[in-house]
Coordinates of N, CA, C and O in Angstrom, one line a residue:
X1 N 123.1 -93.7 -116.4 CA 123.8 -94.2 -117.5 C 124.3 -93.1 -118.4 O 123.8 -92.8 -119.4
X2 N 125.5 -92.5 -117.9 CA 126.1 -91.0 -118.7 C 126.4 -91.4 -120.0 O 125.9 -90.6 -120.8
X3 N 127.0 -92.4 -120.7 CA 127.0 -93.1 -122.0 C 126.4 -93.7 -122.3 O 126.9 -94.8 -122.6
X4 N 124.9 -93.5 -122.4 CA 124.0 -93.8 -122.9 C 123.2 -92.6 -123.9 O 122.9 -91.6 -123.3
X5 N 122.9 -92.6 -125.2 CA 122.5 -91.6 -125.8 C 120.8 -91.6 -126.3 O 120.7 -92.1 -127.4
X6 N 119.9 -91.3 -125.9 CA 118.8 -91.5 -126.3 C 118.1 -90.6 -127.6 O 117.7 -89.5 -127.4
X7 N 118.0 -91.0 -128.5 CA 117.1 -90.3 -130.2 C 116.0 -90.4 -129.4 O 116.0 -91.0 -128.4
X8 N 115.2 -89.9 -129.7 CA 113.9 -89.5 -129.4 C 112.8 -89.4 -130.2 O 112.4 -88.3 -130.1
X9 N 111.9 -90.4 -131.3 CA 111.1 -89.9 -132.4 C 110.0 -89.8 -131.7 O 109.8 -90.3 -130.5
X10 N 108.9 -89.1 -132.5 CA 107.7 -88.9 -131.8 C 106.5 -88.7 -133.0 O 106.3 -87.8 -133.7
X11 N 106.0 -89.6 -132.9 CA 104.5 -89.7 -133.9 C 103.6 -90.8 -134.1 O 103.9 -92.0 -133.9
X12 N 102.4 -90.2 -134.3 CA 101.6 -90.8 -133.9 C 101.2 -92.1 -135.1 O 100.4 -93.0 -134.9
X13 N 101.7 -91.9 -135.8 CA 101.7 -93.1 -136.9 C 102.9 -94.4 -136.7 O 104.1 -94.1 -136.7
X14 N 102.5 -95.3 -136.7 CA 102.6 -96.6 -136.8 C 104.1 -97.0 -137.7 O 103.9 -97.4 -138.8
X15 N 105.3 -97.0 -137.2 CA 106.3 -97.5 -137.8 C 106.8 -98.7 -138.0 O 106.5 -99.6 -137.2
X16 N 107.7 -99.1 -139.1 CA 108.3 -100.3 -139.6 C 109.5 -100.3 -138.5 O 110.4 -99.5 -138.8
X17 N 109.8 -100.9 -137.3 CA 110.8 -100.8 -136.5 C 112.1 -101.4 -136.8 O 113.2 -100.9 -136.4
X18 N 111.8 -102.4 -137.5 CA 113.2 -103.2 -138.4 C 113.4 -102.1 -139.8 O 114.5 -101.7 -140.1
X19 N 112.5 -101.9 -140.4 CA 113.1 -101.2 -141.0 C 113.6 -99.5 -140.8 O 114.5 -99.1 -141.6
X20 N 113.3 -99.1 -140.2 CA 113.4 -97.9 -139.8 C 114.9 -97.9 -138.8 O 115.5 -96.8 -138.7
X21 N 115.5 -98.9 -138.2 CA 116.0 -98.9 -137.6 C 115.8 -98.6 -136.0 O 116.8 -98.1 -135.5
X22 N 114.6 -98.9 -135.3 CA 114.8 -98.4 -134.0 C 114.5 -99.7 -133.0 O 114.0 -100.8 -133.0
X23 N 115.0 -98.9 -132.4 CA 114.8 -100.5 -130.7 C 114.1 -100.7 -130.1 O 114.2 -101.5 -129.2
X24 N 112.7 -99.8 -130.2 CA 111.5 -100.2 -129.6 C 110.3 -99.5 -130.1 O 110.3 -99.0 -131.2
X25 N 109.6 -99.4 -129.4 CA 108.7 -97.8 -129.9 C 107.2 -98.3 -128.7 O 106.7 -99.5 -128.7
X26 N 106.8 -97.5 -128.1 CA 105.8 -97.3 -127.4 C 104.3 -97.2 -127.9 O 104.1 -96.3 -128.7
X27 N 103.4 -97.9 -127.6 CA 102.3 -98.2 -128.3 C 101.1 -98.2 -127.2 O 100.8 -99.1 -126.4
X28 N 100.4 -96.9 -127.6 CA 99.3 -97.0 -127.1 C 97.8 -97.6 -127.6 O 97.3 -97.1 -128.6
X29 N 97.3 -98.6 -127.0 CA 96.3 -99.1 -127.7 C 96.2 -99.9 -127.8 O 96.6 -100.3 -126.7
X30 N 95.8 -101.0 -128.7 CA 94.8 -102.2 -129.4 C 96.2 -102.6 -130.0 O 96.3 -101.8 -130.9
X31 N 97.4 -103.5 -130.0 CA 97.9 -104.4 -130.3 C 97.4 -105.0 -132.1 O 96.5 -105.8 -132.4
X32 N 98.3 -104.3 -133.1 CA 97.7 -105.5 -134.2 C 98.7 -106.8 -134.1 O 99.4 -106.9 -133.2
X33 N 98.6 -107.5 -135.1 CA 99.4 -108.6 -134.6 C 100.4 -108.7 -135.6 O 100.2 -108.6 -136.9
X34 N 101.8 -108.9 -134.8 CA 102.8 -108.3 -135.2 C 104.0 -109.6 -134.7 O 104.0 -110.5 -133.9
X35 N 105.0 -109.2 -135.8 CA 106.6 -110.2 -135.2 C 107.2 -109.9 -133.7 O 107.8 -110.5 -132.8
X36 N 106.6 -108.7 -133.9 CA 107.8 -107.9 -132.7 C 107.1 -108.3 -131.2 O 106.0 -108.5 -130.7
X37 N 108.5 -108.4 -130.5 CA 107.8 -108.8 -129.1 C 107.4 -108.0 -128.6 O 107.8 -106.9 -129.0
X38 N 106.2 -107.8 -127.4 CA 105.4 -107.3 -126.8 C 105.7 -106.7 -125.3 O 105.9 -107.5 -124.4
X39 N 105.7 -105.6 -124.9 CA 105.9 -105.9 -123.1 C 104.4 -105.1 -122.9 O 104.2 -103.9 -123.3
X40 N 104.0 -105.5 -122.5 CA 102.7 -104.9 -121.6 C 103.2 -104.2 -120.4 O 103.8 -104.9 -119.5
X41 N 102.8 -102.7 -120.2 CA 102.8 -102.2 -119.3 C 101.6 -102.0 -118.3 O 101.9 -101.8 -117.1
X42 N 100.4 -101.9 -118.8 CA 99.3 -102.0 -118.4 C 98.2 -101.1 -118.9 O 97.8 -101.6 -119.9
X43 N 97.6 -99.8 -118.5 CA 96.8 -99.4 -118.9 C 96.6 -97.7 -118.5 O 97.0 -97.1 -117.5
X44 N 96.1 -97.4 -119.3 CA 96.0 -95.9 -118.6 C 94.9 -95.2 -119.0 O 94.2 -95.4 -120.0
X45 N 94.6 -93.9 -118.0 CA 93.1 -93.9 -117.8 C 93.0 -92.6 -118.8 O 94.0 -91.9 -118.8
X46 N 91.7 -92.2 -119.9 CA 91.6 -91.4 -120.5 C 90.7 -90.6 -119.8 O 90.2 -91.2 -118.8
X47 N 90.2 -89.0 -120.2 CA 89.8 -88.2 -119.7 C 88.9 -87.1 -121.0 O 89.4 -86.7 -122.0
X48 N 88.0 -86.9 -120.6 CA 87.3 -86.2 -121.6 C 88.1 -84.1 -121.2 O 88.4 -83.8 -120.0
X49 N 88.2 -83.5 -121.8 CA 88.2 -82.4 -121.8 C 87.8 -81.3 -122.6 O 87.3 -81.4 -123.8
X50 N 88.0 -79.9 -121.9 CA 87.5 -78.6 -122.5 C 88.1 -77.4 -122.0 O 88.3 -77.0 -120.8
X51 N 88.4 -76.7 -123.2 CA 89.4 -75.4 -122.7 C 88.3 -74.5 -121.7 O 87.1 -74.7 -121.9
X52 N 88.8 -73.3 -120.5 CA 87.3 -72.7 -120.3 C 87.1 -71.7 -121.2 O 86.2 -70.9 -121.0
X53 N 87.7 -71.7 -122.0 CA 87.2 -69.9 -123.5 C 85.7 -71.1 -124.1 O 84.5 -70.9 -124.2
X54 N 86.5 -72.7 -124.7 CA 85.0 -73.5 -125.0 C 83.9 -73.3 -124.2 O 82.8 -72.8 -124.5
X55 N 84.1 -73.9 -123.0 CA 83.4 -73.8 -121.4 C 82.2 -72.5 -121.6 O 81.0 -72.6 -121.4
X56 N 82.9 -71.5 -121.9 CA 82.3 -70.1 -121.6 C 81.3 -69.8 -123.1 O 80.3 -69.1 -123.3
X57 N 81.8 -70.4 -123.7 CA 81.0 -70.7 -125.6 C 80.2 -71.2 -125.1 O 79.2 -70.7 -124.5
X58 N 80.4 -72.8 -125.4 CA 79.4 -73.6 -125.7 C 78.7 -74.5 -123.8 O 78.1 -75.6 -123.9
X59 N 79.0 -74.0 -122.7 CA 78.4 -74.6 -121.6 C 79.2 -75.9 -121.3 O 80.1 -76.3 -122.1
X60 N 78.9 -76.4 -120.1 CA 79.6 -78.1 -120.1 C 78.7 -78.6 -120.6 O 77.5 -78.3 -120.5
X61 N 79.2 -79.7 -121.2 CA 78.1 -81.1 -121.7 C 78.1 -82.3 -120.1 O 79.0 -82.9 -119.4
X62 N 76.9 -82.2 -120.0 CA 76.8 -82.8 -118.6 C 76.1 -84.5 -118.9 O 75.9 -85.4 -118.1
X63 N 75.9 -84.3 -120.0 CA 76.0 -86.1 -120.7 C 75.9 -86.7 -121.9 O 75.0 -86.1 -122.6
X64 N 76.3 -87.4 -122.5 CA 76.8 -87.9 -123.9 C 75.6 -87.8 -124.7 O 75.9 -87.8 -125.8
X65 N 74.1 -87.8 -124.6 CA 73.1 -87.3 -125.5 C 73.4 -86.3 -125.8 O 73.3 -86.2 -127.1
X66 N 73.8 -85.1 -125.1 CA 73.9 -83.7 -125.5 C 75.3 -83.4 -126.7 O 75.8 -82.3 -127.1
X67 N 75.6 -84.4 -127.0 CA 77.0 -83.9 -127.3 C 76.6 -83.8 -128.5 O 76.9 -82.6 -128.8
X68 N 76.0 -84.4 -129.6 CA 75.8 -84.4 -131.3 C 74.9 -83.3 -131.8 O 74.7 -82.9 -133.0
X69 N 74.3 -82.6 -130.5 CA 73.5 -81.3 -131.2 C 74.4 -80.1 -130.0 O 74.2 -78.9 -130.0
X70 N 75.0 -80.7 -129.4 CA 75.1 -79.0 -128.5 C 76.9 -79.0 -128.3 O 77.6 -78.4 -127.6
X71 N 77.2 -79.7 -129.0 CA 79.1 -79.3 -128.4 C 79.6 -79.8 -130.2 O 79.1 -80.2 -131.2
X72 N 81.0 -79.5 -129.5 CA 81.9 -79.7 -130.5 C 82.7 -80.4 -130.2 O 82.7 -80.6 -129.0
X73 N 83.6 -81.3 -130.9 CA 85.1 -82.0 -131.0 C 85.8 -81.6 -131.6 O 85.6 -81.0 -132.6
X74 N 87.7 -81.9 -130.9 CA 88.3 -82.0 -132.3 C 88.2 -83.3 -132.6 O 87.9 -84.2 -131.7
X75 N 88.6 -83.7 -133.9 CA 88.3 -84.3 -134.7 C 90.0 -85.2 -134.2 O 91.1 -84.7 -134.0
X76 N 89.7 -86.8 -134.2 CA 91.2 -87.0 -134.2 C 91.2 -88.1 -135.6 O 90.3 -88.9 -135.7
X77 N 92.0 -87.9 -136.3 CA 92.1 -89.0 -137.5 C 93.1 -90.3 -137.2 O 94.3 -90.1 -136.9
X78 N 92.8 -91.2 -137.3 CA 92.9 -92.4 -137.2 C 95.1 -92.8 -137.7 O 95.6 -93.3 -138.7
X79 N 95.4 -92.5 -137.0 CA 97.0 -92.8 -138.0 C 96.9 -94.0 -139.4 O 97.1 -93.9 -140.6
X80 N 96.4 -95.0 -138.6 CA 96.3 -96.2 -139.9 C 95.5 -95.9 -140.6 O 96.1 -95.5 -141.6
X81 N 94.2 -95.6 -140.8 CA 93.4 -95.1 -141.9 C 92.9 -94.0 -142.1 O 92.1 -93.8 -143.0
X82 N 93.4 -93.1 -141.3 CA 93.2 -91.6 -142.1 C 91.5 -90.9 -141.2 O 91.2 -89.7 -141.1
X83 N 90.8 -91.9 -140.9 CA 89.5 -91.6 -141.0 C 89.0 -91.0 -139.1 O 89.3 -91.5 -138.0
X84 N 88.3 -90.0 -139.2 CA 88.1 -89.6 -137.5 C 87.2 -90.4 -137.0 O 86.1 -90.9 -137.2
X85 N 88.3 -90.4 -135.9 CA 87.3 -91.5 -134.9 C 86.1 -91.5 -134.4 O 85.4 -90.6 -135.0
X86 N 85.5 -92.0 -133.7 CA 84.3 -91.2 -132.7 C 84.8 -91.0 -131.5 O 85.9 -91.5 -131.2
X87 N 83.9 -89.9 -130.6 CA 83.5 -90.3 -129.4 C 83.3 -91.5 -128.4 O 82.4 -92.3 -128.8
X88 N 83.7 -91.7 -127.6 CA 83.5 -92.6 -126.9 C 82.9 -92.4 -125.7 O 83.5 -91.4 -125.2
X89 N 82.3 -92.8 -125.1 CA 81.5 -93.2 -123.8 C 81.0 -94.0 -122.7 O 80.1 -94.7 -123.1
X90 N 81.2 -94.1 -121.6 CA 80.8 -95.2 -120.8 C 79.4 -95.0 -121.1 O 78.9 -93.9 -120.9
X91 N 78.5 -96.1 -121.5 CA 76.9 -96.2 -121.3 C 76.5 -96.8 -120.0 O 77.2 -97.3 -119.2
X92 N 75.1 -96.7 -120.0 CA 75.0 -97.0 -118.7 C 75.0 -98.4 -118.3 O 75.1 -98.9 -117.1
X93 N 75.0 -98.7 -118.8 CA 75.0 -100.4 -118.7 C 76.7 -101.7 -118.3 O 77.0 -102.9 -118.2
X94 N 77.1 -100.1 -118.2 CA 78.5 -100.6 -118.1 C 79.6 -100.9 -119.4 O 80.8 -101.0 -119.3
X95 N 79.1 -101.0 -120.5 CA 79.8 -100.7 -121.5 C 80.1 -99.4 -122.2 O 79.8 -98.4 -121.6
X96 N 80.6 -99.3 -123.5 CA 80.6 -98.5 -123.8 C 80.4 -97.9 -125.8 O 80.6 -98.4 -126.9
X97 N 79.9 -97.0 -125.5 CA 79.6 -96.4 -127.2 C 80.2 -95.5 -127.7 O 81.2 -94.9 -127.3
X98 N 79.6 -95.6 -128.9 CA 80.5 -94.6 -129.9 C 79.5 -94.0 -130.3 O 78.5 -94.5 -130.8
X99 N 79.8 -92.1 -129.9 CA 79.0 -91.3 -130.6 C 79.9 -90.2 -131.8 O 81.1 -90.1 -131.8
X100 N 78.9 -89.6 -132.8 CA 79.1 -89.1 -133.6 C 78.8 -87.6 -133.4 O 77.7 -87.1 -133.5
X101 N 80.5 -86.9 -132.9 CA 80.1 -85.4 -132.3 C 80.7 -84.8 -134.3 O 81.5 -85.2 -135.1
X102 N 79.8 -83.7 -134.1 CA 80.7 -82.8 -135.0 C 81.9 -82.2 -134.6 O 82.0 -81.8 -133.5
X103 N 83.0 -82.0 -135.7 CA 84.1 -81.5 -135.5 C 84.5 -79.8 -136.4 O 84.1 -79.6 -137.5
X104 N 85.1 -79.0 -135.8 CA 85.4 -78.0 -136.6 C 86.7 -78.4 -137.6 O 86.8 -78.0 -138.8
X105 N 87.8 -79.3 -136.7 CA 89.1 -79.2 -137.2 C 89.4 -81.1 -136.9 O 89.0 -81.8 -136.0
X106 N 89.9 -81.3 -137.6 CA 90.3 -83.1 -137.7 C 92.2 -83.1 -137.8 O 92.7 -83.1 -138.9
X107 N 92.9 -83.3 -136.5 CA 94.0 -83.4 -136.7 C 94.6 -84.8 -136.8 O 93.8 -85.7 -136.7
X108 N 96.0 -85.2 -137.0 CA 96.5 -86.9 -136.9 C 97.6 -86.7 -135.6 O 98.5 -87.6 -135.6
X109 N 97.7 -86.1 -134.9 CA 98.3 -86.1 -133.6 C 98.3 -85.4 -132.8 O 98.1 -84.2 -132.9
X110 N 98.7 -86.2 -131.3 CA 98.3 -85.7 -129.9 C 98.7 -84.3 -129.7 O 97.9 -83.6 -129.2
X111 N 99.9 -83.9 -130.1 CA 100.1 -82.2 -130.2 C 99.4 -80.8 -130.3 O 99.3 -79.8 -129.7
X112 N 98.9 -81.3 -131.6 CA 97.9 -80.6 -132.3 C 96.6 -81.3 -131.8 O 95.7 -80.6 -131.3
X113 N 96.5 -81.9 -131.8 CA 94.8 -82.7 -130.7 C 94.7 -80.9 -129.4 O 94.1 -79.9 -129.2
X114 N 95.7 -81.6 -129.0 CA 96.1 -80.8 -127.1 C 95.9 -79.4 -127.9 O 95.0 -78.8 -127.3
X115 N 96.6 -78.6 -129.1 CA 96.8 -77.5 -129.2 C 95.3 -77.0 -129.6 O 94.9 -75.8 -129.2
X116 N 94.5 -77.7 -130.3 CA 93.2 -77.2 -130.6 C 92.2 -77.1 -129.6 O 91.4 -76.2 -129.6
X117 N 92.2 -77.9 -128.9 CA 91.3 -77.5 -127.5 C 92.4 -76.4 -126.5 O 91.8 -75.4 -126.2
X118 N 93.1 -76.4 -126.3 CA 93.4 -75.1 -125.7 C 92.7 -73.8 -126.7 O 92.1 -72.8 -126.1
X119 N 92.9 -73.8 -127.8 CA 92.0 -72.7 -128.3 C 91.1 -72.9 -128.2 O 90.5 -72.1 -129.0
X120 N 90.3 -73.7 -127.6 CA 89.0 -73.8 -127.5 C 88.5 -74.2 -128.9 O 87.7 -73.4 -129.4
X121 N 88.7 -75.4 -129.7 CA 88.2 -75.7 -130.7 C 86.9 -76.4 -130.7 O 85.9 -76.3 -131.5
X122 N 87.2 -77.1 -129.8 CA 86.2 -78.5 -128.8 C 86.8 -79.2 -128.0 O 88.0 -79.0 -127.7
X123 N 85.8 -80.6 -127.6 CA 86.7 -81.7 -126.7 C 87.4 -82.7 -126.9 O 87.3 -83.4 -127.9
X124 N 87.8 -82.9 -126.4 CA 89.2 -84.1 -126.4 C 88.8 -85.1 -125.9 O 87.8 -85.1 -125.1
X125 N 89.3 -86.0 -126.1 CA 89.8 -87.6 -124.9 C 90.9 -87.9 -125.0 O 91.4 -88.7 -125.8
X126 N 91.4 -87.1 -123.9 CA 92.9 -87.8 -124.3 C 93.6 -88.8 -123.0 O 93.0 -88.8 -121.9
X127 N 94.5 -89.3 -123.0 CA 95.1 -90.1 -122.2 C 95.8 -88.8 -121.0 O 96.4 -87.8 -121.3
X128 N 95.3 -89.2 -119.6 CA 95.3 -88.1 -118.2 C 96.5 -87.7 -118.5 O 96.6 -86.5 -118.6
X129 N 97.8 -88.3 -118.8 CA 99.3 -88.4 -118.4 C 99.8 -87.3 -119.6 O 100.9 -86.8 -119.6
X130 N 99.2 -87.1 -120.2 CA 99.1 -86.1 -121.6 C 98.9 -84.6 -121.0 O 99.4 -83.8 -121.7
X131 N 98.3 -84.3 -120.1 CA 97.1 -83.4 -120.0 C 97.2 -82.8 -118.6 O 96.8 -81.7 -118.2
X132 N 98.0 -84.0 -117.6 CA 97.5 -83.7 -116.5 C 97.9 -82.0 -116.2 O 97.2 -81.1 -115.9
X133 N 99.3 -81.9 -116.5 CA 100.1 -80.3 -115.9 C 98.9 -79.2 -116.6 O 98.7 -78.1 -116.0
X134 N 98.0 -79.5 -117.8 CA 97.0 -78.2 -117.7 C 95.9 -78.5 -116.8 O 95.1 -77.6 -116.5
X135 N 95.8 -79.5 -116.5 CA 94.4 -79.9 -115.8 C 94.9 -78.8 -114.5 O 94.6 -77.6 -114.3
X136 N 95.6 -79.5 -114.0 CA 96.5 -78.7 -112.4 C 96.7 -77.3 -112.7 O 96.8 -76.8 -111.6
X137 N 96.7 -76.5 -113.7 CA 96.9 -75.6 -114.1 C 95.8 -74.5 -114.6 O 95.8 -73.3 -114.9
X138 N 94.8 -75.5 -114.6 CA 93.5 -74.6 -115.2 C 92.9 -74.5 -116.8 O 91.9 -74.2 -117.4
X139 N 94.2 -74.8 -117.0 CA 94.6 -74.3 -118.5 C 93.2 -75.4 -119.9 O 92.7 -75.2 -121.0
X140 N 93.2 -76.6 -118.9 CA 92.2 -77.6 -119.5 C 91.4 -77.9 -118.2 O 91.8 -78.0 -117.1
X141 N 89.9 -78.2 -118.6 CA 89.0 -78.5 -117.5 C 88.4 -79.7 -117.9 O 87.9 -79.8 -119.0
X142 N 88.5 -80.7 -117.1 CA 87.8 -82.2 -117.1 C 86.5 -82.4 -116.8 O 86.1 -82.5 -115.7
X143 N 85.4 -82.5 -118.5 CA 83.7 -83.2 -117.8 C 83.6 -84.2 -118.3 O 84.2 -84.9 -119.0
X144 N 82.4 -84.2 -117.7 CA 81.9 -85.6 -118.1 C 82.8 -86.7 -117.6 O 83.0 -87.7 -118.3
X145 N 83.3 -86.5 -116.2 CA 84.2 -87.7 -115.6 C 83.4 -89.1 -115.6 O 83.9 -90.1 -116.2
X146 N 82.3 -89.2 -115.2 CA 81.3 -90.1 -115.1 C 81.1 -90.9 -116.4 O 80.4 -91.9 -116.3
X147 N 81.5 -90.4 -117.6 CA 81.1 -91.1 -119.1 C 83.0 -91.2 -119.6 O 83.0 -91.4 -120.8
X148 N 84.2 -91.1 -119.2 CA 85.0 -91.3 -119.5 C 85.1 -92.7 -120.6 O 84.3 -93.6 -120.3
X149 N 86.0 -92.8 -121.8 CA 86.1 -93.6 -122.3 C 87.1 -94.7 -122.0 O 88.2 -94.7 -121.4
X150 N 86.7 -95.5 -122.5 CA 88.0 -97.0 -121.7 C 89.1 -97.0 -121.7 O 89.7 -96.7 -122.8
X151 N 90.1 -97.4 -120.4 CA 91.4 -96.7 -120.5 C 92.4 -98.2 -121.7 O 92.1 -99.3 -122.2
X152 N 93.1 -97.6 -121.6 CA 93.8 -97.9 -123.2 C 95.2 -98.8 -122.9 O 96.3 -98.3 -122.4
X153 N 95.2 -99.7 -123.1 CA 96.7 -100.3 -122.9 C 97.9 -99.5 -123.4 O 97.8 -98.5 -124.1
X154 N 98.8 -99.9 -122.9 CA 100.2 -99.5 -123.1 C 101.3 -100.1 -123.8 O 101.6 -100.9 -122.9
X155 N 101.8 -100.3 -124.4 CA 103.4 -101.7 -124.4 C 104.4 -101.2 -125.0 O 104.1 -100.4 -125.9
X156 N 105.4 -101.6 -124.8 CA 106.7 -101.8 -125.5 C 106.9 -102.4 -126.4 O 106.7 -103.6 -126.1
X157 N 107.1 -102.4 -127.6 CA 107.3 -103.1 -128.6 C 109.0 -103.1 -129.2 O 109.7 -102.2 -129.6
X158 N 109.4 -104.8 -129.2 CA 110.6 -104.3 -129.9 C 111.0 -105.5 -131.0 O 110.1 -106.3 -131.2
X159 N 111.8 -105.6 -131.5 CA 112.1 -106.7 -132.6 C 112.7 -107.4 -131.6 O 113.3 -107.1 -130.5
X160 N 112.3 -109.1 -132.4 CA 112.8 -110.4 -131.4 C 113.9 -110.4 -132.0 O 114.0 -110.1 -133.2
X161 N 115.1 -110.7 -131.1 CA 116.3 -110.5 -131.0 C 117.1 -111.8 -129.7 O 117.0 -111.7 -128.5
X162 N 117.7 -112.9 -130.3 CA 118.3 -113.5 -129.6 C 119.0 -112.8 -128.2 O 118.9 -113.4 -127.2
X163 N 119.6 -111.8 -128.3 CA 120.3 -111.2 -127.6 C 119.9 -109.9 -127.3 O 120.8 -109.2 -127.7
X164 N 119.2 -109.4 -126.9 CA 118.7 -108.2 -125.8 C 119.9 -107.5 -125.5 O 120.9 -108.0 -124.8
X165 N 119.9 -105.6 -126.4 CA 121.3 -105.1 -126.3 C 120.7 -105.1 -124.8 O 119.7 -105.5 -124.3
X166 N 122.1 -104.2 -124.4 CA 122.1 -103.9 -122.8 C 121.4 -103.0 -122.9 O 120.3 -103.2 -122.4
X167 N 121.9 -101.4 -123.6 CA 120.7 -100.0 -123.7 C 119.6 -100.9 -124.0 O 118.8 -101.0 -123.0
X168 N 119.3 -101.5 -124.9 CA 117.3 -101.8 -125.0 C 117.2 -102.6 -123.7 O 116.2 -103.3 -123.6
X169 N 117.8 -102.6 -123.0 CA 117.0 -103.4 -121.7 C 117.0 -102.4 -120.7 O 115.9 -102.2 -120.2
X170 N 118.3 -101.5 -120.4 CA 118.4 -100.4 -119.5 C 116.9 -99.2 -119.9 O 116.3 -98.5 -119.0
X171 N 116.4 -99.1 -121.1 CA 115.8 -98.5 -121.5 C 114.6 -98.9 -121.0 O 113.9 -98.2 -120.2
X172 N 114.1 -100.2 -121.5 CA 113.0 -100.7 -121.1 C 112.6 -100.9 -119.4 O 111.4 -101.0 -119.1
X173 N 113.3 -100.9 -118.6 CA 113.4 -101.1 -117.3 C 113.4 -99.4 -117.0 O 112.7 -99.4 -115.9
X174 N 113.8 -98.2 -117.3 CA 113.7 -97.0 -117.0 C 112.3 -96.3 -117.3 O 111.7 -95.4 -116.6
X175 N 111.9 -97.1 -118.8 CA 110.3 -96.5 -119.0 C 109.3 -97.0 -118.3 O 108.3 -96.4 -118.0
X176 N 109.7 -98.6 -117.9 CA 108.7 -98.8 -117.2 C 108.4 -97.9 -116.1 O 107.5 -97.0 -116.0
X177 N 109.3 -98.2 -115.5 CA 109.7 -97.3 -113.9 C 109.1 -96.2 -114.5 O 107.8 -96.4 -114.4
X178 N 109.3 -95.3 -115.0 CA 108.8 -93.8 -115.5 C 107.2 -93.6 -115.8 O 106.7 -92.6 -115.5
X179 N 106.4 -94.9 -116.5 CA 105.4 -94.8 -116.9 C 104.1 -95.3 -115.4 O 102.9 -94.9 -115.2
X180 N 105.2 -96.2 -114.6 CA 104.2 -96.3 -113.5 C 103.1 -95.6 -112.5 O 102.1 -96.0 -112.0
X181 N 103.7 -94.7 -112.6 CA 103.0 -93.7 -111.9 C 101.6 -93.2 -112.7 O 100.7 -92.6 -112.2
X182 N 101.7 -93.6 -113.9 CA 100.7 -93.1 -115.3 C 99.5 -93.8 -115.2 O 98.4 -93.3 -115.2
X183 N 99.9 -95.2 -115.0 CA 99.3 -96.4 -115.0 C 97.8 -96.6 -113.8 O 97.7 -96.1 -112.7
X184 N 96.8 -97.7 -114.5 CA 95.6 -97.6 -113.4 C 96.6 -98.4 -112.6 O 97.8 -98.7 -112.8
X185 N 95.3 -98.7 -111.2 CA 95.8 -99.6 -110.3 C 95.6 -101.0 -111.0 O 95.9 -102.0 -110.5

């Protein structure tokens, strides 16, 4: 589509889409409940990480007891309320918990999340599709695969609109396509 022009915003906070003016916006997570229509893409799988300069610091954490007296996080703050999240974990029982790791540094997006564990700040969880090219790279090392936290929906979100432009459709049919590969089975 050579006349087609794509803007591109990027943040991790939660926008007014009618007012703001934009034609969709991508939403990882928990759905609040909203005017705007929905497209579910499906789900995608997160991953615990650690730079190896951390690695060579503080050891691997080889299970989620160990994490609140012997490792670090960064800290991720919440876009809607400001406040850092926890840890998350598969327990054994097949569900999952929330632990409370200490953090050195508390950022509000994925950028800066990704940039403080490359310095080895602490660990992450971040979504694989984020991450994968340092995983492949070395650059980031994946533990605690076995305690991963629950993977996270996906969707499209756009304002209900009698009439579906052509770009917001050509769009939505390209991201899907694009995000597939990202997605669980």
């Amino acid at each position: 589509h050579p006349r087609l022009q794509l803007a591109l915003g990027s943040s991790d906070r939660a926008i007014d889409l009618i007012q703001e003016g934009v034609d969709c916006a991508v939403r990882i997570g928990a759905l609040h409940d909203s005017s705007l229509v929905s497209r579910p893409l499906g789900n995608i799988a997160l991953v615990n990480c650690a730079s190896p300069a951390y690695l060579r610091e503080q050891g691997e954490p080889r299970a989620p007891d160990t994490l609140p007296t012997d490792h670090w996080m960064v800290g991720y703050a919440s876009p809607t309320t400001g406040r850092e999240l926890p840890w998350e974990v598969a327990a054994g029982d097949g569900g999952r918990q929330a632990i409370t790791v200490p953090s050195r540094v508390v950022v509000n997006n994925a950028e800066s999340y990704i940039a403080c564990c490359l310095a080895g700040l602490g660990l992450i969880q971040i979504p694989r599709f984020d991450v994968q090219h340092l995983l492949d790279a070395g650059e980031l090392v994946e533990v605690m695969p076995a305690h991963r936290a629950a993977s996270m929906p996906v969707a499209l979100l756009y304002p209900h609109r009698r009439q579906r432009s052509r770009r917001l459709a050509v769009f939505l049919e390209w991201f899907e396509e694009l995000m597939r590969r990202h997605l669980e089975a």
